[in-house]
Short mmCIF file of C-alpha atoms and ligand atoms in Angstrom, two decimals:
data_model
loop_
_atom_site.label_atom_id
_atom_site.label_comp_id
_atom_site.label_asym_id
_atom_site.label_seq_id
_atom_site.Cartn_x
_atom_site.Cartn_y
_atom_site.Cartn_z
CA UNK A 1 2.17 -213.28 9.60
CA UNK A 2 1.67 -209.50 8.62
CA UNK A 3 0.47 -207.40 11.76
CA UNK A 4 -1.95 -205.06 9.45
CA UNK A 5 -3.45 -203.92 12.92
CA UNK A 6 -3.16 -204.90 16.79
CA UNK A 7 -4.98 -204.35 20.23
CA UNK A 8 -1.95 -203.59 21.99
CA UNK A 9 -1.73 -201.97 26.01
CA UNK A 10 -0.97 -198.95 24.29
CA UNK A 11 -3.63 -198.31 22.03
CA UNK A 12 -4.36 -200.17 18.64
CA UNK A 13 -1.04 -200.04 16.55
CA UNK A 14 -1.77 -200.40 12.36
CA UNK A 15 1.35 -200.70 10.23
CA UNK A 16 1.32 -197.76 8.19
CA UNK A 17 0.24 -198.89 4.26
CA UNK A 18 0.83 -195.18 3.26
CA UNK A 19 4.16 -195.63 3.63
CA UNK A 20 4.81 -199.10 2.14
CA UNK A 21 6.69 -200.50 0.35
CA UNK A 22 9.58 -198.46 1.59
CA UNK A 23 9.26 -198.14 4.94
CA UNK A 24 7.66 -200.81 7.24
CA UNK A 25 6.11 -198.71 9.97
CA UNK A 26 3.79 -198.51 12.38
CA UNK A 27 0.92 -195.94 14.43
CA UNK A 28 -0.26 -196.27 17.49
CA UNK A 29 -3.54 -194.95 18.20
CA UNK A 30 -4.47 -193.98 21.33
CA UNK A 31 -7.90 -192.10 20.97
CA UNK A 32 -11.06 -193.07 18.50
CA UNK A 33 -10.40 -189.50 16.79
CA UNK A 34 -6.80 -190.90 16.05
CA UNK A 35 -8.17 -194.29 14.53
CA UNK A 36 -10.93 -192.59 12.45
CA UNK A 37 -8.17 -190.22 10.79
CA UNK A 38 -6.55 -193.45 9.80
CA UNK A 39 -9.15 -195.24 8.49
CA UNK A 40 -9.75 -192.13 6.66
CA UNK A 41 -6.04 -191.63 5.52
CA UNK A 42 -5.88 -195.04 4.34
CA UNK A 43 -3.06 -196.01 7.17
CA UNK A 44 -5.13 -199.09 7.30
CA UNK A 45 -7.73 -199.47 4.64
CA UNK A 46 -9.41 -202.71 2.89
CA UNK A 47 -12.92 -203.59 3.93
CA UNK A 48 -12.74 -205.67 6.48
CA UNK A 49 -9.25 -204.49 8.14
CA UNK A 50 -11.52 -201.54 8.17
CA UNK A 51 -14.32 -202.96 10.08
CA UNK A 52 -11.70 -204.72 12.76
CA UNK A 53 -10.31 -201.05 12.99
CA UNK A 54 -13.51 -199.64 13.72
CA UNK A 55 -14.41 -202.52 16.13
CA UNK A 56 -10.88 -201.33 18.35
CA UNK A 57 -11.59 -197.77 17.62
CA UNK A 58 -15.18 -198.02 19.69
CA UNK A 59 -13.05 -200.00 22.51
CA UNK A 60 -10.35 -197.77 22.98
CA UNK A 61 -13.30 -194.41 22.90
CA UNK A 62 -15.16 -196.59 25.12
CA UNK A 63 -12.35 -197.93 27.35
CA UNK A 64 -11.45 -194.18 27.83
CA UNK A 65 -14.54 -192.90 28.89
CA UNK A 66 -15.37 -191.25 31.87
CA UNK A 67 -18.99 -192.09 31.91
CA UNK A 68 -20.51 -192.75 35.47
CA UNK A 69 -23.89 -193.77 34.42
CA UNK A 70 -24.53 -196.44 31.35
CA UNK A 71 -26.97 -194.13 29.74
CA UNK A 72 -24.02 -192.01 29.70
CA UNK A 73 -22.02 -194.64 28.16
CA UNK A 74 -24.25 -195.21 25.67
CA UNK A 75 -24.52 -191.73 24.93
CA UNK A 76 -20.59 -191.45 24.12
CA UNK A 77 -20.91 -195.11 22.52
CA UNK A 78 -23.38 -193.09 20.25
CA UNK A 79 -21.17 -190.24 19.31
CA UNK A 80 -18.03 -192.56 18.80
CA UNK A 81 -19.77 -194.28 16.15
CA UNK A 82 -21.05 -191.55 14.62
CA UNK A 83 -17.07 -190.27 14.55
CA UNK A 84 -15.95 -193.63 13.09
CA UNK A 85 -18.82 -194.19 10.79
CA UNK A 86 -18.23 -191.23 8.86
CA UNK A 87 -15.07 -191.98 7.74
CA UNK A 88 -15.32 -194.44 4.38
CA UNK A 89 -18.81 -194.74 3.06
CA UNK A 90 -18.46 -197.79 0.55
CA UNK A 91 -17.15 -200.94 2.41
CA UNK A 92 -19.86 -201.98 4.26
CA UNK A 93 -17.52 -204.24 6.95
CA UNK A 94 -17.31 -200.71 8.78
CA UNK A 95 -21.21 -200.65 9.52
CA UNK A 96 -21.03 -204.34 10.23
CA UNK A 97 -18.31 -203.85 13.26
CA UNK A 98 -20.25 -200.58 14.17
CA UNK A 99 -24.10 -202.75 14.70
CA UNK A 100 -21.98 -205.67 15.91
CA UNK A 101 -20.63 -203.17 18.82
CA UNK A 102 -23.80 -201.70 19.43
CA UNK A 103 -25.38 -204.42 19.64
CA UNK A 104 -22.61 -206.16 22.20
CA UNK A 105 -23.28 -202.97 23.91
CA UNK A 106 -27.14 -203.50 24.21
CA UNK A 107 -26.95 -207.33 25.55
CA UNK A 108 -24.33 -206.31 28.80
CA UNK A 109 -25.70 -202.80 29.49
CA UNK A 110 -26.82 -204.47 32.83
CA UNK A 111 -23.15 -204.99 33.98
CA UNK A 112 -21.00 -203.17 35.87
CA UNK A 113 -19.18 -199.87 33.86
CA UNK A 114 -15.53 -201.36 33.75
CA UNK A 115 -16.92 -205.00 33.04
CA UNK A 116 -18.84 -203.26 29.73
CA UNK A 117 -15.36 -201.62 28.61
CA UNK A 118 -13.57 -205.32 28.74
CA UNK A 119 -16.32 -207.17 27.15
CA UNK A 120 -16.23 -204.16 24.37
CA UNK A 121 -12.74 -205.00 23.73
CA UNK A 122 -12.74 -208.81 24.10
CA UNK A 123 -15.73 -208.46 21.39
CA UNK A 124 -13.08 -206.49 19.23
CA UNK A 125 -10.21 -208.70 19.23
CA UNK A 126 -12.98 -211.50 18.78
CA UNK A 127 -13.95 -210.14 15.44
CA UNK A 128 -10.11 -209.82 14.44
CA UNK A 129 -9.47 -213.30 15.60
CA UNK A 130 -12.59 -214.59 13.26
CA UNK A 131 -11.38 -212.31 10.67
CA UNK A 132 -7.92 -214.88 9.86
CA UNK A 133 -10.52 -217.62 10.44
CA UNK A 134 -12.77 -216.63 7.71
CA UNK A 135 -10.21 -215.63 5.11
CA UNK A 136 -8.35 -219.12 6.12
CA UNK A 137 -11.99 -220.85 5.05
CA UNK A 138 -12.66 -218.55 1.85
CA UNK A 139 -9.09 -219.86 0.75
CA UNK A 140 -9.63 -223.75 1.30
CA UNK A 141 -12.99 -223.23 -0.32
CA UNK A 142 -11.53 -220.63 -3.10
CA UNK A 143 -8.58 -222.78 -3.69
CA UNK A 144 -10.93 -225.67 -5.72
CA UNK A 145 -11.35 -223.03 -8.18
CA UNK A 146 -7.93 -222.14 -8.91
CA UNK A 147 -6.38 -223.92 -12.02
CA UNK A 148 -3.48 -226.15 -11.14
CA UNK A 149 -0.82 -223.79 -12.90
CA UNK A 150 -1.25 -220.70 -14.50
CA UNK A 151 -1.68 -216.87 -14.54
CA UNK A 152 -3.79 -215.18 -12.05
CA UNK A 153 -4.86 -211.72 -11.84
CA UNK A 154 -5.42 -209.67 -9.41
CA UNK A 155 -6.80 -206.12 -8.47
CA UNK A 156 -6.13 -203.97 -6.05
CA UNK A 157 -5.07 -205.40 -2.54
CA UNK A 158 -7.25 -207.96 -0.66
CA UNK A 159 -4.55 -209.53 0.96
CA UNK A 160 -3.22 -209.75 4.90
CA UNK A 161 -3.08 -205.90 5.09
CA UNK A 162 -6.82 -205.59 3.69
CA UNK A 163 -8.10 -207.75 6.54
CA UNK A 164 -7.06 -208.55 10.16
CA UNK A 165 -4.31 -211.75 8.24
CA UNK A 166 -4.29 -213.76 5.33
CA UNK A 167 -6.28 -211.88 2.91
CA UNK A 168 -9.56 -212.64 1.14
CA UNK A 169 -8.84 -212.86 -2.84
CA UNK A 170 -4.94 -213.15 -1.35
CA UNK A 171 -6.05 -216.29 1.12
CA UNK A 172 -7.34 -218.35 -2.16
CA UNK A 173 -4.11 -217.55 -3.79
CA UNK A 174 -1.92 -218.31 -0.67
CA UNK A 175 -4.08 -221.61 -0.07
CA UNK A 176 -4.14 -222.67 -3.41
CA UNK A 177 0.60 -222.31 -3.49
CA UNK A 178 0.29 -224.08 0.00
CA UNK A 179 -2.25 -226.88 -2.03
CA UNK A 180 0.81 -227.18 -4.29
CA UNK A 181 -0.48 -225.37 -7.51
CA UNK A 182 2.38 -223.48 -10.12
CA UNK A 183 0.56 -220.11 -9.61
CA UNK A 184 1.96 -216.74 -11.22
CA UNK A 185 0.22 -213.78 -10.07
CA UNK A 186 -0.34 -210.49 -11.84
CA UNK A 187 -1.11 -207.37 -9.75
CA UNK A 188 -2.49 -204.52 -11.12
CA UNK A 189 -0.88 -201.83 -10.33
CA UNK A 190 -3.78 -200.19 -8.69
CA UNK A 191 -3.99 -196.21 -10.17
CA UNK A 192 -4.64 -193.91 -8.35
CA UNK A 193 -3.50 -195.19 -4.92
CA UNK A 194 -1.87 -197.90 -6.11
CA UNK A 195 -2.68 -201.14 -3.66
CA UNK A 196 -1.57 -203.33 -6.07
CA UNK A 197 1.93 -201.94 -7.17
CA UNK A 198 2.68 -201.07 -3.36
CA UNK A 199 0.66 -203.83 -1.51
CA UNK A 200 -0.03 -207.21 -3.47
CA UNK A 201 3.52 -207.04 -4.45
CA UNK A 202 4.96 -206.54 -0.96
CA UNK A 203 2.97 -208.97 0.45
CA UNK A 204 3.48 -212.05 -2.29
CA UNK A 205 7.11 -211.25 -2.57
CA UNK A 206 7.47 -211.85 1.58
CA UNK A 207 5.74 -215.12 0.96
CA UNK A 208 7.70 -215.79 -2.24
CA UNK A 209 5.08 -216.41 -4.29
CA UNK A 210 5.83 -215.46 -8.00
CA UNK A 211 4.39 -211.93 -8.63
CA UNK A 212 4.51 -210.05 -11.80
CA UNK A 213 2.65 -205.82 -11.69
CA UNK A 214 1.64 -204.76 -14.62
CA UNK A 215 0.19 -201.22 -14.65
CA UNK A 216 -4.23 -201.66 -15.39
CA UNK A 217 -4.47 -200.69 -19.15
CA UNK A 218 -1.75 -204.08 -19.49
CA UNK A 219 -4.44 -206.26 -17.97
CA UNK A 220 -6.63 -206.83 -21.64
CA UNK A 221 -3.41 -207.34 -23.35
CA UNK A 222 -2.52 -210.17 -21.17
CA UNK A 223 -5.66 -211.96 -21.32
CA UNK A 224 -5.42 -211.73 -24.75
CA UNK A 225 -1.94 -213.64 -24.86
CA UNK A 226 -2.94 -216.53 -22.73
CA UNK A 227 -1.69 -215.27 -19.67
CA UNK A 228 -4.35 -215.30 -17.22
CA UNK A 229 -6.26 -218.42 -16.10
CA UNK A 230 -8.57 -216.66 -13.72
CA UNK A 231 -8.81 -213.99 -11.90
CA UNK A 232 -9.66 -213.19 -8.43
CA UNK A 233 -10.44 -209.99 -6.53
CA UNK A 234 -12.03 -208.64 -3.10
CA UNK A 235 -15.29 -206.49 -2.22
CA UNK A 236 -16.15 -203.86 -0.29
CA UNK A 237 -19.94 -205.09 -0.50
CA UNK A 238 -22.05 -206.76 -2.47
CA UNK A 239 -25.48 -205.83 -2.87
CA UNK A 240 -27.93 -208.98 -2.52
CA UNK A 241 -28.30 -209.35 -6.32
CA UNK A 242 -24.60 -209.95 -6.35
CA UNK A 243 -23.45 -206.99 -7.94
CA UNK A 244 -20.09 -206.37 -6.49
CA UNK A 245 -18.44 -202.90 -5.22
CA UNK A 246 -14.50 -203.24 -5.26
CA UNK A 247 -11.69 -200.72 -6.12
CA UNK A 248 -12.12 -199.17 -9.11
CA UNK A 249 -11.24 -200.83 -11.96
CA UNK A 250 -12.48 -204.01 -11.07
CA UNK A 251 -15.62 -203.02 -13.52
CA UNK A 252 -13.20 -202.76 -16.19
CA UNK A 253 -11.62 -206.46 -15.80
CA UNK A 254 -14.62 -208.12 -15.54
CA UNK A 255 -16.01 -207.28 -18.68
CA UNK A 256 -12.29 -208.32 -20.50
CA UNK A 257 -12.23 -211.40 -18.83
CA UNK A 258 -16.09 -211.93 -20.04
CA UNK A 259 -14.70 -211.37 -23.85
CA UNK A 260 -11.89 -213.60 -23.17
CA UNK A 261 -13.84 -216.45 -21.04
CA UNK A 262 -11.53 -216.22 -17.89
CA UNK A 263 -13.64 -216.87 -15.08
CA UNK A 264 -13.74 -213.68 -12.24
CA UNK A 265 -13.83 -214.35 -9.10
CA UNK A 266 -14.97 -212.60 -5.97
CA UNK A 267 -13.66 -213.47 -2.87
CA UNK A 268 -15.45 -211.74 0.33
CA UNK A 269 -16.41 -212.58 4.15
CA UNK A 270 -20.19 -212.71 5.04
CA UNK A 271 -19.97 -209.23 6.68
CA UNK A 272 -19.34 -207.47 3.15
CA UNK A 273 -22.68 -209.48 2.07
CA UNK A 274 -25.57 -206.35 2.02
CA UNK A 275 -28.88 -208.05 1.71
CA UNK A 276 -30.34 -204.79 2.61
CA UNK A 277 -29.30 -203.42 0.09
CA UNK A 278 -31.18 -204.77 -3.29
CA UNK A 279 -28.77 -203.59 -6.38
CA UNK A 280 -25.38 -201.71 -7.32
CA UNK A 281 -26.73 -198.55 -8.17
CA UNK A 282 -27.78 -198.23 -4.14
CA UNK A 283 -24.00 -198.40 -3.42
CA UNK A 284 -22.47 -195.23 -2.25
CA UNK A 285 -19.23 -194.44 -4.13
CA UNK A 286 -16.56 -192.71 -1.96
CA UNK A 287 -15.71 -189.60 -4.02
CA UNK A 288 -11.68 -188.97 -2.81
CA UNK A 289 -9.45 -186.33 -3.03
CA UNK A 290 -8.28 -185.43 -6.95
CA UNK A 291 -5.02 -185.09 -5.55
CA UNK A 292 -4.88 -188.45 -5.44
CA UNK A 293 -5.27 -188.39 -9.32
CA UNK A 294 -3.36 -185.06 -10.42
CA UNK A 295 0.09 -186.07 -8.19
CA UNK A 296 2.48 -189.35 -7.84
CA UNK A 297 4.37 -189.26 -5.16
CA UNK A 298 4.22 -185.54 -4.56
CA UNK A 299 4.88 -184.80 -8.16
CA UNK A 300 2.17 -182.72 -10.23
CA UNK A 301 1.19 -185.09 -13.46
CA UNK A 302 -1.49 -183.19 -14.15
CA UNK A 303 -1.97 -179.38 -15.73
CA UNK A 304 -3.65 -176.83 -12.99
CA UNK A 305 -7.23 -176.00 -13.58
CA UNK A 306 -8.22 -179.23 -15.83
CA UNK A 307 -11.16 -181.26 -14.08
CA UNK A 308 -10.46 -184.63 -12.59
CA UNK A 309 -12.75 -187.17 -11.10
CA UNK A 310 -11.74 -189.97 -8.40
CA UNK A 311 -14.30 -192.63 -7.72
CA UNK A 312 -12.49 -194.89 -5.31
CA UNK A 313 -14.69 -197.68 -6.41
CA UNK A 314 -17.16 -199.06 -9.15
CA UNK A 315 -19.56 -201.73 -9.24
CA UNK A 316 -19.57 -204.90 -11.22
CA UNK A 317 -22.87 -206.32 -12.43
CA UNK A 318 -23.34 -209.81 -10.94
CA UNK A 319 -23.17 -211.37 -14.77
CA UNK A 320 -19.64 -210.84 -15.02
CA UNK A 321 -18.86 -212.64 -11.75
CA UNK A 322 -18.38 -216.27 -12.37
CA UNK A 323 -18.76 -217.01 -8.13
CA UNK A 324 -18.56 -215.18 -4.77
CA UNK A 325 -16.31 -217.44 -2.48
CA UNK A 326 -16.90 -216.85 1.38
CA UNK A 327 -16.13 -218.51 5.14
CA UNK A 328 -19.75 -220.10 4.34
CA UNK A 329 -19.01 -221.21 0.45
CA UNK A 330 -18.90 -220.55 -2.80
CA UNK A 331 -22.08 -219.03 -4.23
CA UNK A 332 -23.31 -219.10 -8.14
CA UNK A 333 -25.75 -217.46 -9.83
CA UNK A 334 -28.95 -216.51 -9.19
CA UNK A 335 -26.93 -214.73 -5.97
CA UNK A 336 -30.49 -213.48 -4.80
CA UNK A 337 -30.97 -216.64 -3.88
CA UNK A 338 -27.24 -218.10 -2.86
CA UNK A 339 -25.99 -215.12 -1.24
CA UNK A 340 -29.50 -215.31 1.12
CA UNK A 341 -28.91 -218.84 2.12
CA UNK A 342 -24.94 -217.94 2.86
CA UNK A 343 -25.81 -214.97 4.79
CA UNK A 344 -28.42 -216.88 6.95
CA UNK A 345 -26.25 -219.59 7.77
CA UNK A 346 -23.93 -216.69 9.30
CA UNK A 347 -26.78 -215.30 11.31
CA UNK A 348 -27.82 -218.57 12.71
CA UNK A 349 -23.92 -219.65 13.32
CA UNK A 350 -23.67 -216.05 15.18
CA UNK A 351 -27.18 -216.56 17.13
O1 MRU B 1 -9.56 -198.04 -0.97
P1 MRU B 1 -9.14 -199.36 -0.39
O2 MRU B 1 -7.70 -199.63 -0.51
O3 MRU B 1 -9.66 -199.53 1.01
O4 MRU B 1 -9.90 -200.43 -1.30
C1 MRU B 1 -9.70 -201.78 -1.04
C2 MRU B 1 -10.42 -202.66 -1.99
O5 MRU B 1 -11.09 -202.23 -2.90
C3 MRU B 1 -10.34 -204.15 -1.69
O6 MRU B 1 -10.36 -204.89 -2.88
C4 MRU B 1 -11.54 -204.55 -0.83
O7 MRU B 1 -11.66 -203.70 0.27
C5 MRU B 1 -11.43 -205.95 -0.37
S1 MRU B 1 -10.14 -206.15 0.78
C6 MRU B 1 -10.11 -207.74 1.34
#
């Protein structure tokens, strides 16, 4: 399986997705600074490999601290979070690791310094560990949906380098080839950062799985021949109406695959589920660098001086998404309601 990111002696080591598909090769961080400029950089990036980084980047700041009193600790606990959580605004799996560590913090503050820094890491690795558990549920539960044989379409990258292994939308595609269906995937190349060109592809093509990248503005045309059967694509979170926050783009093949009646499917852990937060528009939009836009590869595609925008992500209205498929099941419309019961399943499971 892909190593997207590792507690290791070291320090936490992340395979560096910047430089795929070229080079496979990997970081080792050895302060929290060091993992927050990676999770910024997009070394490692995908919601909830971001939220598993976060989780080690708090244990190694922790681990490392000098603290001699807890309400020190917690002090330092305080500003490490503060460090990590300002890195990515819009997947929400980074504010879930964040509360789940503070709140690991809050139960053991009573024990010994150096038994707090192991429990702080053992809580980290946990949430990797039930990372590949959940995305290996979403894809025996997504993998009912998937036609038998067919075209399916993809956006972006939520596969084993957007989580801790396996992938989200990437685990129901992986469990529905190991349930024996003829699936043909089509990536999206991904513009401007291009996941899907760099990422999907290197990661079906390992597994053999047949891939095809087409670059976005091909996506219409090929639902329009017949090509695509359904399509399937992570989150970064969804509010609790169900409107869904994912790379953008995602906006724009939900509404073809309305117009064509292809169903769209979301496939997303628990912890990108924001039932405090009520619609779409309350989603902050990470606004990233235009260089990202104006250059490929280094290359200036763009004349000097004319604006550019660069929205990392948009927001799909829950009526263009056919079902959200988590760990917990698949849930239909009204989400409000489906998406609640899902959720509090997960908070009873986690006590
Ligand atoms: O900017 P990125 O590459 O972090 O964006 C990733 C996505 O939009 C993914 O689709 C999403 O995080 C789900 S990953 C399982």
């Amino acid at each position: 399986m892909i190593q997207t990111l590792e507690w290791t002696d070291r320090g936490v080591r992340f395979l560096d997705q910047t430089k795929l598909p070229t080079e496979e090769t990997y970081v080792t961080c050895t302060t929290y600074q060091q993992v927050a400029d990676v999770i910024r950089n997009m070394v490692v990036r995908g919601a909830p490999a971001i939220g598993v980084a976060a989780a080690m980047g708090i244990a190694l700041g922790i681990n490392d601290s000098k603290a001699e009193s807890t309400g020190d600790l917690k002090r330092e606990l305080d500003q490490i979070c503060d460090v990590i959580g300002q890195t990515r605004p819009t997947a929400v799996n980074l504010f879930w690791a964040i509360r789940r560590m503070q709140e690991k913090f809050e139960r053991i503050r009573i024990r010994p310094i150096p038994q707090i820094k192991q429990a702080l890491i053992e809580e980290a690795q946990r949430m990797h560990a039930a990372d590949i558990a959940a995305n290996q549920a979403m894809g025996r539960h997504g993998a009912t949906l998937i036609p038998s044989e067919g075209g399916v379409l993809t956006h972006c990258n939520a596969g084993a380098l957007a989580t801790a292994g396996y992938g989200t939308a990437l685990g129901v595609i992986r469990a529905a080839v190991e349930a024996g269906k003829k699936i043909h995937v089509y990536a999206d190349e991904t513009r401007p950062f291009l996941q899907g060109a760099r990422l999907t592809a290197w990661e079906l093509m390992k597994d053999g799985i047949p891939t095809t990248v087409i670059s976005d503005n091909m996506a219409g045309a090929m639902m329009r021949q017949g090509k695509i059967a359904a399509i399937v694509v992570g989150a970064d979170r969804i509010a609790a109406n169900g409107d869904v926050a994912n790379k953008i783009g995602t906006y724009t093949v939900a509404v073809l695959a309305k117009e064509h009646g292809i169903p769209f499917y979301v496939a997303a852990p628990i912890s990108t589920v924001d039932l405090a937060c009520p619609d779409g528009s309350q989603i902050p939009i990470e606004q990233r660098n235009v260089k990202e836009v104006t250059h490929i590869a280094g290359k200036q595609m763009v004349p000097d001086g004319v604006s550019v925008e660069n929205p990392a992500f948009d927001v799909t209205p829950a009526k263009y998404v056919s079902a959200i498929i988590t760990e917990k099941g698949i849930a239909r419309a009204p989400y409000a309601d489906s998406l609640r019961l899902l959720a509090g399943q997960e908070a009873e499971v986690r006590g």
